[in-house]
Amino acid sequence: MPSYTKQGSSYERDMDYIPDRITQEPGRSQDRYDDARLDVRTWPVEPGRYRLVAARACPWANRSIIVRRLLGLEDVISMGLAGPTHDERSWTFDLDPGGRDPVLGYERLQEAYLARYPDYDKGITVPAVVEVASGQVVTNDFPWITHDLFFEWRDHHRPDAPDLWPDDCRAEMEEVMERVFTEVNNGVYRCGFAGTQDAYDEAYDQLWTAMDWLEERLTDRRYLMGEHITEADVRLFTTLARFDAVYHGHFKCNRNKLTEMPALWGYARDLFQTPGFGDTIDFDQIKRHYYVVHEDINPSGIVPKGPERESWLSPHSRARLGPPR
């Protein structure tokens, strides 16, 4: 889960990540960053060299789990899963026997960060890519992780992998993803962590303006960019999957439920029932993370029982808007 910093009465996402990338042409990278604090470089694409550390509870990590699955990279990049709860130090591997990741041997993801940067003092976030041999973190820059899984690992995709970044709508897709990130993905957090009524009201209004825009956009198109699934759908889905279970109540995003928006709810179920999406979702872990970790919002630590998973499996009738997947 990315960390946050408080800007006055509002909470904003801390986007200061380890900026390294894994590319087909590795070498020193000076084009995107000029950061003297970190050894900024690119790493080579090499099957078996890296381990994706994620958590099913975290929407930002959930993106990388979905993209890895859609592209068929399971045998190329291994994956370790942290448990849904953590303390201020780090995500932990408490789901694994003995509480250690079976490949890295770590109890805490923090160990991979400190293996590379002994004085690392920023958030220990998921997703993170770790080099298996050295046990060192490579990057935790979540938008670029999924971007590079598509563009840089193409030689290792399954033959029928979806085109998540289609050329013919790339510019529009970037605009859609930026608005989804700012007003929806991050918008729910700005509601939940608002420090004043005014900050909350502003975030709430922006969120629901965007949700209404999405409802209208998805009324006559199957996916955000038309007839085929793209990276934009992955990024929106992970927020929608958590909306009624967490954000509606826990983050006070309660104008209405997702289930009360016909197009968005049908769209979310359509994706959920698509291999690679719903099979990455664990509602119990999601709820345990938010309701247990956020003690300032939910001091009792009580985790709600609903809503039921079965509703996500109901017919959605979205196929009429596009060709078979």
mmCIF file of C-alpha atoms in Angstrom:
data_model
loop_
_atom_site.group_PDB
_atom_site.id
_atom_site.type_symbol
_atom_site.label_atom_id
_atom_site.label_comp_id
_atom_site.label_asym_id
_atom_site.label_seq_id
_atom_site.Cartn_x
_atom_site.Cartn_y
_atom_site.Cartn_z
ATOM 1 C CA MET A 1 0.000 0.000 0.000
ATOM 2 C CA PRO A 2 1.517 3.375 -0.951
ATOM 3 C CA SER A 3 2.100 5.811 1.881
ATOM 4 C CA TYR A 4 0.502 9.185 2.462
ATOM 5 C CA THR A 5 1.601 12.603 3.567
ATOM 6 C CA LYS A 6 -0.675 15.226 5.033
ATOM 7 C CA GLN A 7 -0.858 18.465 3.069
ATOM 8 C CA GLY A 8 -2.698 20.854 5.382
ATOM 9 C CA SER A 9 -6.101 19.295 6.012
ATOM 10 C CA SER A 10 -5.866 16.970 3.004
ATOM 11 C CA TYR A 11 -4.023 13.718 2.501
ATOM 12 C CA GLU A 12 -2.041 13.252 -0.685
ATOM 13 C CA ARG A 13 -0.293 10.163 -1.954
ATOM 14 C CA ASP A 14 3.475 10.045 -1.520
ATOM 15 C CA MET A 15 4.659 9.203 -5.057
ATOM 16 C CA ASP A 16 8.361 9.093 -4.161
ATOM 17 C CA TYR A 17 9.181 5.504 -5.128
ATOM 18 C CA ILE A 18 12.334 3.601 -6.005
ATOM 19 C CA PRO A 19 12.480 4.580 -9.683
ATOM 20 C CA ASP A 20 14.397 1.650 -11.187
ATOM 21 C CA ARG A 21 12.859 -0.288 -14.062
ATOM 22 C CA ILE A 22 13.280 -3.714 -15.636
ATOM 23 C CA THR A 23 13.778 -3.285 -19.386
ATOM 24 C CA GLN A 24 14.860 -5.150 -22.504
ATOM 25 C CA GLU A 25 17.843 -2.810 -22.857
ATOM 26 C CA PRO A 26 19.268 -2.352 -19.355
ATOM 27 C CA GLY A 27 21.749 0.315 -18.370
ATOM 28 C CA ARG A 28 21.941 3.589 -16.541
ATOM 29 C CA SER A 29 18.645 5.464 -16.724
ATOM 30 C CA GLN A 30 18.831 9.250 -16.759
ATOM 31 C CA ASP A 31 15.777 10.039 -18.883
ATOM 32 C CA ARG A 32 13.077 9.980 -16.204
ATOM 33 C CA TYR A 33 14.875 10.764 -12.979
ATOM 34 C CA ASP A 34 17.685 12.820 -11.558
ATOM 35 C CA ASP A 35 17.845 11.548 -8.010
ATOM 36 C CA ALA A 36 21.253 11.628 -6.342
ATOM 37 C CA ARG A 37 19.860 9.839 -3.272
ATOM 38 C CA LEU A 38 19.284 6.554 -5.080
ATOM 39 C CA ASP A 39 21.259 4.422 -7.504
ATOM 40 C CA VAL A 40 18.846 4.882 -10.401
ATOM 41 C CA ARG A 41 19.291 2.286 -13.132
ATOM 42 C CA THR A 42 17.528 -0.248 -15.284
ATOM 43 C CA TRP A 43 17.671 -3.994 -14.800
ATOM 44 C CA PRO A 44 17.586 -6.711 -17.485
ATOM 45 C CA VAL A 45 14.513 -8.731 -18.394
ATOM 46 C CA GLU A 46 15.424 -12.236 -17.269
ATOM 47 C CA PRO A 47 12.939 -15.022 -16.473
ATOM 48 C CA GLY A 48 13.296 -16.380 -12.953
ATOM 49 C CA ARG A 49 15.447 -13.507 -11.723
ATOM 50 C CA TYR A 50 12.718 -11.512 -9.968
ATOM 51 C CA ARG A 51 9.928 -12.031 -7.471
ATOM 52 C CA LEU A 52 6.853 -9.830 -7.390
ATOM 53 C CA VAL A 53 5.835 -9.203 -3.792
ATOM 54 C CA ALA A 54 2.219 -8.126 -3.536
ATOM 55 C CA ALA A 55 -0.782 -8.309 -1.216
ATOM 56 C CA ARG A 56 -4.319 -9.215 -2.199
ATOM 57 C CA ALA A 57 -5.571 -6.607 0.258
ATOM 58 C CA CYS A 58 -3.924 -3.658 -1.507
ATOM 59 C CA PRO A 59 -5.564 -2.172 -4.623
ATOM 60 C CA TRP A 60 -2.257 -0.860 -5.992
ATOM 61 C CA ALA A 61 -0.610 -4.270 -5.627
ATOM 62 C CA ASN A 62 -3.741 -5.968 -6.965
ATOM 63 C CA ARG A 63 -3.065 -4.233 -10.299
ATOM 64 C CA SER A 64 0.247 -6.049 -10.703
ATOM 65 C CA ILE A 65 -1.306 -9.391 -9.695
ATOM 66 C CA ILE A 66 -3.967 -8.983 -12.392
ATOM 67 C CA VAL A 67 -1.584 -7.863 -15.149
ATOM 68 C CA ARG A 68 0.878 -10.676 -14.410
ATOM 69 C CA ARG A 69 -2.012 -13.135 -14.686
ATOM 70 C CA LEU A 70 -3.520 -11.616 -17.856
ATOM 71 C CA LEU A 71 -0.159 -11.652 -19.649
ATOM 72 C CA GLY A 72 0.691 -15.205 -18.600
ATOM 73 C CA LEU A 73 3.865 -14.322 -16.720
ATOM 74 C CA GLU A 74 3.312 -16.685 -13.785
ATOM 75 C CA ASP A 75 6.183 -18.999 -14.775
ATOM 76 C CA VAL A 76 8.476 -16.085 -15.624
ATOM 77 C CA ILE A 77 8.132 -13.889 -12.537
ATOM 78 C CA SER A 78 7.364 -15.646 -9.267
ATOM 79 C CA MET A 79 5.039 -14.036 -6.739
ATOM 80 C CA GLY A 80 5.034 -13.786 -2.963
ATOM 81 C CA LEU A 81 1.988 -12.594 -1.059
ATOM 82 C CA ALA A 82 2.089 -10.612 2.162
ATOM 83 C CA GLY A 83 -0.709 -10.899 4.669
ATOM 84 C CA PRO A 84 -3.501 -8.319 4.898
ATOM 85 C CA THR A 85 -2.404 -6.622 8.114
ATOM 86 C CA HIS A 86 0.857 -4.920 8.982
ATOM 87 C CA ASP A 87 2.371 -2.556 11.502
ATOM 88 C CA GLU A 88 4.263 0.695 10.949
ATOM 89 C CA ARG A 89 7.422 -1.188 9.995
ATOM 90 C CA SER A 90 6.374 -3.384 7.132
ATOM 91 C CA TRP A 91 4.128 -5.855 5.382
ATOM 92 C CA THR A 92 4.788 -9.373 6.694
ATOM 93 C CA PHE A 93 4.655 -12.873 5.215
ATOM 94 C CA ASP A 94 2.379 -14.281 7.882
ATOM 95 C CA LEU A 95 0.365 -16.273 5.322
ATOM 96 C CA ASP A 96 3.358 -18.538 4.629
ATOM 97 C CA PRO A 97 4.437 -21.492 6.769
ATOM 98 C CA GLY A 98 6.683 -20.249 9.542
ATOM 99 C CA GLY A 99 5.841 -16.660 8.643
ATOM 100 C CA ARG A 100 8.584 -16.466 5.993
ATOM 101 C CA ASP A 101 8.438 -16.031 2.255
ATOM 102 C CA PRO A 102 9.467 -19.454 0.898
ATOM 103 C CA VAL A 103 11.726 -18.008 -1.816
ATOM 104 C CA LEU A 104 13.251 -14.925 -0.189
ATOM 105 C CA GLY A 105 13.319 -16.313 3.331
ATOM 106 C CA TYR A 106 12.143 -12.973 4.731
ATOM 107 C CA GLU A 107 9.638 -12.387 7.522
ATOM 108 C CA ARG A 108 9.119 -8.771 6.479
ATOM 109 C CA LEU A 109 9.235 -7.057 3.107
ATOM 110 C CA GLN A 110 11.261 -4.384 4.880
ATOM 111 C CA GLU A 111 14.240 -6.755 4.761
ATOM 112 C CA ALA A 112 14.388 -6.500 0.956
ATOM 113 C CA TYR A 113 14.398 -2.704 1.111
ATOM 114 C CA LEU A 114 17.108 -2.596 3.769
ATOM 115 C CA ALA A 115 19.195 -5.153 1.853
ATOM 116 C CA ARG A 116 19.616 -2.536 -0.856
ATOM 117 C CA TYR A 117 19.327 0.689 1.142
ATOM 118 C CA PRO A 118 20.423 0.128 4.774
ATOM 119 C CA ASP A 119 19.196 3.598 5.721
ATOM 120 C CA TYR A 120 15.913 3.453 3.775
ATOM 121 C CA ASP A 121 13.448 5.651 5.646
ATOM 122 C CA LYS A 122 10.424 5.837 3.352
ATOM 123 C CA GLY A 123 7.331 3.670 3.234
ATOM 124 C CA ILE A 124 7.698 -0.090 2.766
ATOM 125 C CA THR A 125 5.094 -0.517 0.045
ATOM 126 C CA VAL A 126 3.589 -3.177 -2.190
ATOM 127 C CA PRO A 127 3.853 -4.051 -4.971
ATOM 128 C CA ALA A 128 7.612 -4.432 -4.973
ATOM 129 C CA VAL A 129 9.878 -6.341 -7.328
ATOM 130 C CA VAL A 130 12.771 -8.104 -5.596
ATOM 131 C CA GLU A 131 15.839 -9.688 -7.156
ATOM 132 C CA VAL A 132 15.814 -13.242 -5.827
ATOM 133 C CA ALA A 133 19.569 -13.906 -5.752
ATOM 134 C CA SER A 134 20.509 -10.748 -3.844
ATOM 135 C CA GLY A 135 17.259 -10.363 -1.912
ATOM 136 C CA GLN A 136 17.299 -6.659 -2.786
ATOM 137 C CA VAL A 137 14.309 -4.587 -3.794
ATOM 138 C CA VAL A 138 14.475 -3.434 -7.408
ATOM 139 C CA THR A 139 11.483 -1.106 -7.596
ATOM 140 C CA ASN A 140 8.187 -0.291 -5.918
ATOM 141 C CA ASP A 141 7.061 2.231 -8.552
ATOM 142 C CA PHE A 142 3.621 0.674 -9.021
ATOM 143 C CA PRO A 143 2.427 2.463 -12.214
ATOM 144 C CA TRP A 144 5.632 1.545 -14.018
ATOM 145 C CA ILE A 145 5.630 -2.054 -12.793
ATOM 146 C CA THR A 146 2.472 -2.900 -14.751
ATOM 147 C CA HIS A 147 3.524 -0.689 -17.663
ATOM 148 C CA ASP A 148 6.794 -2.587 -18.014
ATOM 149 C CA LEU A 149 5.207 -6.013 -17.515
ATOM 150 C CA PHE A 150 3.396 -5.264 -20.760
ATOM 151 C CA PHE A 151 6.018 -3.441 -22.834
ATOM 152 C CA GLU A 152 9.305 -4.919 -21.621
ATOM 153 C CA TRP A 153 8.298 -8.545 -21.006
ATOM 154 C CA ARG A 154 6.470 -9.017 -24.335
ATOM 155 C CA ASP A 155 8.729 -11.872 -25.454
ATOM 156 C CA HIS A 156 7.392 -13.892 -22.524
ATOM 157 C CA HIS A 157 3.651 -13.128 -22.782
ATOM 158 C CA ARG A 158 1.226 -15.940 -23.478
ATOM 159 C CA PRO A 159 0.255 -16.103 -27.183
ATOM 160 C CA ASP A 160 -3.267 -14.737 -26.661
ATOM 161 C CA ALA A 161 -2.365 -12.062 -24.110
ATOM 162 C CA PRO A 162 -4.562 -8.947 -24.326
ATOM 163 C CA ASP A 163 -3.246 -5.691 -25.773
ATOM 164 C CA LEU A 164 -3.446 -3.642 -22.588
ATOM 165 C CA TRP A 165 -1.928 -0.507 -24.181
ATOM 166 C CA PRO A 166 -3.462 -0.288 -27.695
ATOM 167 C CA ASP A 167 -1.821 2.228 -30.009
ATOM 168 C CA ASP A 168 -5.056 3.512 -31.524
ATOM 169 C CA CYS A 169 -6.394 4.952 -28.254
ATOM 170 C CA ARG A 170 -3.215 5.467 -26.202
ATOM 171 C CA ALA A 171 -3.537 9.242 -25.799
ATOM 172 C CA GLU A 172 -7.169 9.089 -24.713
ATOM 173 C CA MET A 173 -6.443 6.151 -22.411
ATOM 174 C CA GLU A 174 -3.716 8.136 -20.637
ATOM 175 C CA GLU A 175 -6.230 10.934 -20.010
ATOM 176 C CA VAL A 176 -8.844 8.491 -18.715
ATOM 177 C CA MET A 177 -6.333 6.798 -16.399
ATOM 178 C CA GLU A 178 -5.144 10.130 -15.027
ATOM 179 C CA ARG A 179 -8.681 11.151 -14.114
ATOM 180 C CA VAL A 180 -9.468 7.724 -12.659
ATOM 181 C CA PHE A 181 -6.302 7.872 -10.553
ATOM 182 C CA THR A 182 -6.802 11.419 -9.298
ATOM 183 C CA GLU A 183 -10.517 11.396 -8.593
ATOM 184 C CA VAL A 184 -11.381 7.727 -7.986
ATOM 185 C CA ASN A 185 -8.382 5.523 -7.081
ATOM 186 C CA ASN A 186 -6.876 8.250 -4.932
ATOM 187 C CA GLY A 187 -10.163 10.055 -4.393
ATOM 188 C CA VAL A 188 -11.551 7.457 -2.020
ATOM 189 C CA TYR A 189 -8.446 7.838 0.150
ATOM 190 C CA ARG A 190 -8.745 11.610 0.131
ATOM 191 C CA CYS A 191 -12.264 11.139 1.496
ATOM 192 C CA GLY A 192 -11.224 8.606 4.108
ATOM 193 C CA PHE A 193 -8.160 10.474 5.376
ATOM 194 C CA ALA A 194 -9.505 14.026 5.130
ATOM 195 C CA GLY A 195 -8.531 16.140 8.114
ATOM 196 C CA THR A 196 -11.367 18.655 7.915
ATOM 197 C CA GLN A 197 -14.947 18.797 6.734
ATOM 198 C CA ASP A 198 -13.998 21.089 3.851
ATOM 199 C CA ALA A 199 -11.272 18.725 2.646
ATOM 200 C CA TYR A 200 -13.665 15.796 2.848
ATOM 201 C CA ASP A 201 -16.449 17.655 1.033
ATOM 202 C CA GLU A 202 -14.108 18.610 -1.803
ATOM 203 C CA ALA A 203 -12.801 15.059 -2.233
ATOM 204 C CA TYR A 204 -16.311 13.600 -1.969
ATOM 205 C CA ASP A 205 -17.697 15.907 -4.651
ATOM 206 C CA GLN A 206 -14.804 15.153 -7.009
ATOM 207 C CA LEU A 207 -15.210 11.425 -6.451
ATOM 208 C CA TRP A 208 -18.894 11.374 -7.277
ATOM 209 C CA THR A 209 -18.520 13.690 -10.254
ATOM 210 C CA ALA A 210 -16.041 11.174 -11.631
ATOM 211 C CA MET A 211 -18.229 8.194 -10.730
ATOM 212 C CA ASP A 212 -21.145 9.760 -12.615
ATOM 213 C CA TRP A 213 -18.839 10.391 -15.593
ATOM 214 C CA LEU A 214 -17.800 6.725 -15.540
ATOM 215 C CA GLU A 215 -21.416 5.578 -15.265
ATOM 216 C CA GLU A 216 -22.289 7.560 -18.377
ATOM 217 C CA ARG A 217 -19.161 6.439 -20.262
ATOM 218 C CA LEU A 218 -19.850 2.754 -19.561
ATOM 219 C CA THR A 219 -23.532 2.864 -20.452
ATOM 220 C CA ASP A 220 -22.873 2.243 -24.146
ATOM 221 C CA ARG A 221 -19.375 0.713 -24.166
ATOM 222 C CA ARG A 222 -18.298 -2.559 -22.600
ATOM 223 C CA TYR A 223 -14.941 -1.366 -21.300
ATOM 224 C CA LEU A 224 -13.406 2.030 -20.658
ATOM 225 C CA MET A 225 -11.751 2.214 -24.065
ATOM 226 C CA GLY A 226 -14.379 0.320 -26.039
ATOM 227 C CA GLU A 227 -14.659 -3.364 -26.894
ATOM 228 C CA HIS A 228 -11.454 -4.690 -25.325
ATOM 229 C CA ILE A 229 -9.870 -4.773 -21.879
ATOM 230 C CA THR A 230 -6.971 -2.373 -21.343
ATOM 231 C CA GLU A 231 -4.714 -1.202 -18.512
ATOM 232 C CA ALA A 232 -7.345 1.462 -17.773
ATOM 233 C CA ASP A 233 -9.841 -1.252 -16.802
ATOM 234 C CA VAL A 234 -7.325 -2.929 -14.514
ATOM 235 C CA ARG A 235 -6.722 0.357 -12.695
ATOM 236 C CA LEU A 236 -10.404 1.139 -12.200
ATOM 237 C CA PHE A 237 -11.426 -2.404 -11.276
ATOM 238 C CA THR A 238 -9.290 -2.654 -8.142
ATOM 239 C CA THR A 239 -11.079 0.358 -6.640
ATOM 240 C CA LEU A 240 -14.550 -0.812 -7.680
ATOM 241 C CA ALA A 241 -13.918 -4.255 -6.186
ATOM 242 C CA ARG A 242 -13.349 -2.608 -2.802
ATOM 243 C CA PHE A 243 -16.027 0.047 -3.024
ATOM 244 C CA ASP A 244 -19.031 -1.434 -1.240
ATOM 245 C CA ALA A 245 -16.941 -3.645 1.056
ATOM 246 C CA VAL A 246 -14.728 -0.814 2.324
ATOM 247 C CA TYR A 247 -14.880 2.629 0.762
ATOM 248 C CA HIS A 248 -18.634 3.188 1.016
ATOM 249 C CA GLY A 249 -18.622 2.994 4.826
ATOM 250 C CA HIS A 250 -15.030 3.000 6.063
ATOM 251 C CA PHE A 251 -13.994 5.963 3.893
ATOM 252 C CA LYS A 252 -17.398 7.701 4.001
ATOM 253 C CA CYS A 253 -17.906 7.485 0.222
ATOM 254 C CA ASN A 254 -21.583 6.865 0.864
ATOM 255 C CA ARG A 255 -23.691 8.794 -1.629
ATOM 256 C CA ASN A 256 -24.723 5.403 -2.959
ATOM 257 C CA LYS A 257 -23.343 1.908 -3.352
ATOM 258 C CA LEU A 258 -21.679 0.556 -6.457
ATOM 259 C CA THR A 259 -24.556 -1.913 -6.740
ATOM 260 C CA GLU A 260 -26.893 1.059 -7.248
ATOM 261 C CA MET A 261 -25.120 2.252 -10.415
ATOM 262 C CA PRO A 262 -26.328 -0.034 -13.240
ATOM 263 C CA ALA A 263 -23.553 0.497 -15.781
ATOM 264 C CA LEU A 264 -20.655 0.544 -13.304
ATOM 265 C CA TRP A 265 -21.999 -2.422 -11.363
ATOM 266 C CA GLY A 266 -22.520 -4.455 -14.537
ATOM 267 C CA TYR A 267 -19.042 -3.467 -15.764
ATOM 268 C CA ALA A 268 -17.454 -4.426 -12.452
ATOM 269 C CA ARG A 269 -19.180 -7.838 -12.481
ATOM 270 C CA ASP A 270 -18.167 -8.378 -16.109
ATOM 271 C CA LEU A 271 -14.513 -7.881 -15.194
ATOM 272 C CA PHE A 272 -14.840 -9.859 -11.955
ATOM 273 C CA GLN A 273 -16.078 -12.854 -13.941
ATOM 274 C CA THR A 274 -13.168 -12.552 -16.392
ATOM 275 C CA PRO A 275 -10.214 -14.869 -15.584
ATOM 276 C CA GLY A 276 -7.433 -12.819 -14.040
ATOM 277 C CA PHE A 277 -9.697 -10.361 -12.238
ATOM 278 C CA GLY A 278 -12.117 -11.913 -9.744
ATOM 279 C CA ASP A 279 -9.790 -14.799 -8.984
ATOM 280 C CA THR A 280 -7.285 -12.281 -7.574
ATOM 281 C CA ILE A 281 -9.814 -10.793 -5.146
ATOM 282 C CA ASP A 282 -10.013 -11.923 -1.515
ATOM 283 C CA PHE A 283 -12.718 -9.898 0.220
ATOM 284 C CA ASP A 284 -11.813 -11.215 3.672
ATOM 285 C CA GLN A 285 -8.219 -10.009 3.304
ATOM 286 C CA ILE A 286 -9.366 -6.693 1.867
ATOM 287 C CA LYS A 287 -11.680 -5.988 4.802
ATOM 288 C CA ARG A 288 -9.173 -7.150 7.403
ATOM 289 C CA HIS A 289 -6.568 -4.788 6.009
ATOM 290 C CA TYR A 290 -8.633 -1.626 6.053
ATOM 291 C CA TYR A 291 -10.673 -2.208 9.187
ATOM 292 C CA VAL A 292 -7.778 -3.515 11.301
ATOM 293 C CA VAL A 293 -4.811 -1.434 10.087
ATOM 294 C CA HIS A 294 -6.630 1.925 10.055
ATOM 295 C CA GLU A 295 -7.016 2.169 13.813
ATOM 296 C CA ASP A 296 -7.618 5.914 13.696
ATOM 297 C CA ILE A 297 -10.675 5.401 11.475
ATOM 298 C CA ASN A 298 -11.910 2.146 13.030
ATOM 299 C CA PRO A 299 -10.542 2.014 16.599
ATOM 300 C CA SER A 300 -12.672 -1.004 17.537
ATOM 301 C CA GLY A 301 -10.972 -3.166 14.936
ATOM 302 C CA ILE A 302 -14.302 -4.841 14.164
ATOM 303 C CA VAL A 303 -14.433 -6.218 10.612
ATOM 304 C CA PRO A 304 -17.852 -6.214 8.909
ATOM 305 C CA LYS A 305 -19.169 -9.529 7.585
ATOM 306 C CA GLY A 306 -20.766 -8.308 4.335
ATOM 307 C CA PRO A 307 -21.315 -7.815 1.504
ATOM 308 C CA GLU A 308 -21.577 -11.306 0.032
ATOM 309 C CA ARG A 309 -19.284 -12.462 -2.783
ATOM 310 C CA GLU A 310 -22.150 -14.233 -4.559
ATOM 311 C CA SER A 311 -23.566 -10.953 -5.864
ATOM 312 C CA TRP A 312 -20.431 -10.520 -7.989
ATOM 313 C CA LEU A 313 -21.278 -13.734 -9.843
ATOM 314 C CA SER A 314 -24.750 -12.653 -10.970
ATOM 315 C CA PRO A 315 -25.442 -12.125 -14.711
ATOM 316 C CA HIS A 316 -24.316 -8.756 -16.076
ATOM 317 C CA SER A 317 -25.568 -8.731 -19.711
ATOM 318 C CA ARG A 318 -22.576 -6.670 -20.840
ATOM 319 C CA ALA A 319 -21.665 -8.927 -23.756
ATOM 320 C CA ARG A 320 -24.198 -7.089 -25.907
ATOM 321 C CA LEU A 321 -21.847 -4.068 -25.863
ATOM 322 C CA GLY A 322 -18.848 -5.799 -27.357
ATOM 323 C CA PRO A 323 -17.482 -8.973 -28.995
ATOM 324 C CA PRO A 324 -16.533 -12.081 -27.035
ATOM 325 C CA ARG A 325 -13.278 -11.696 -25.094
#
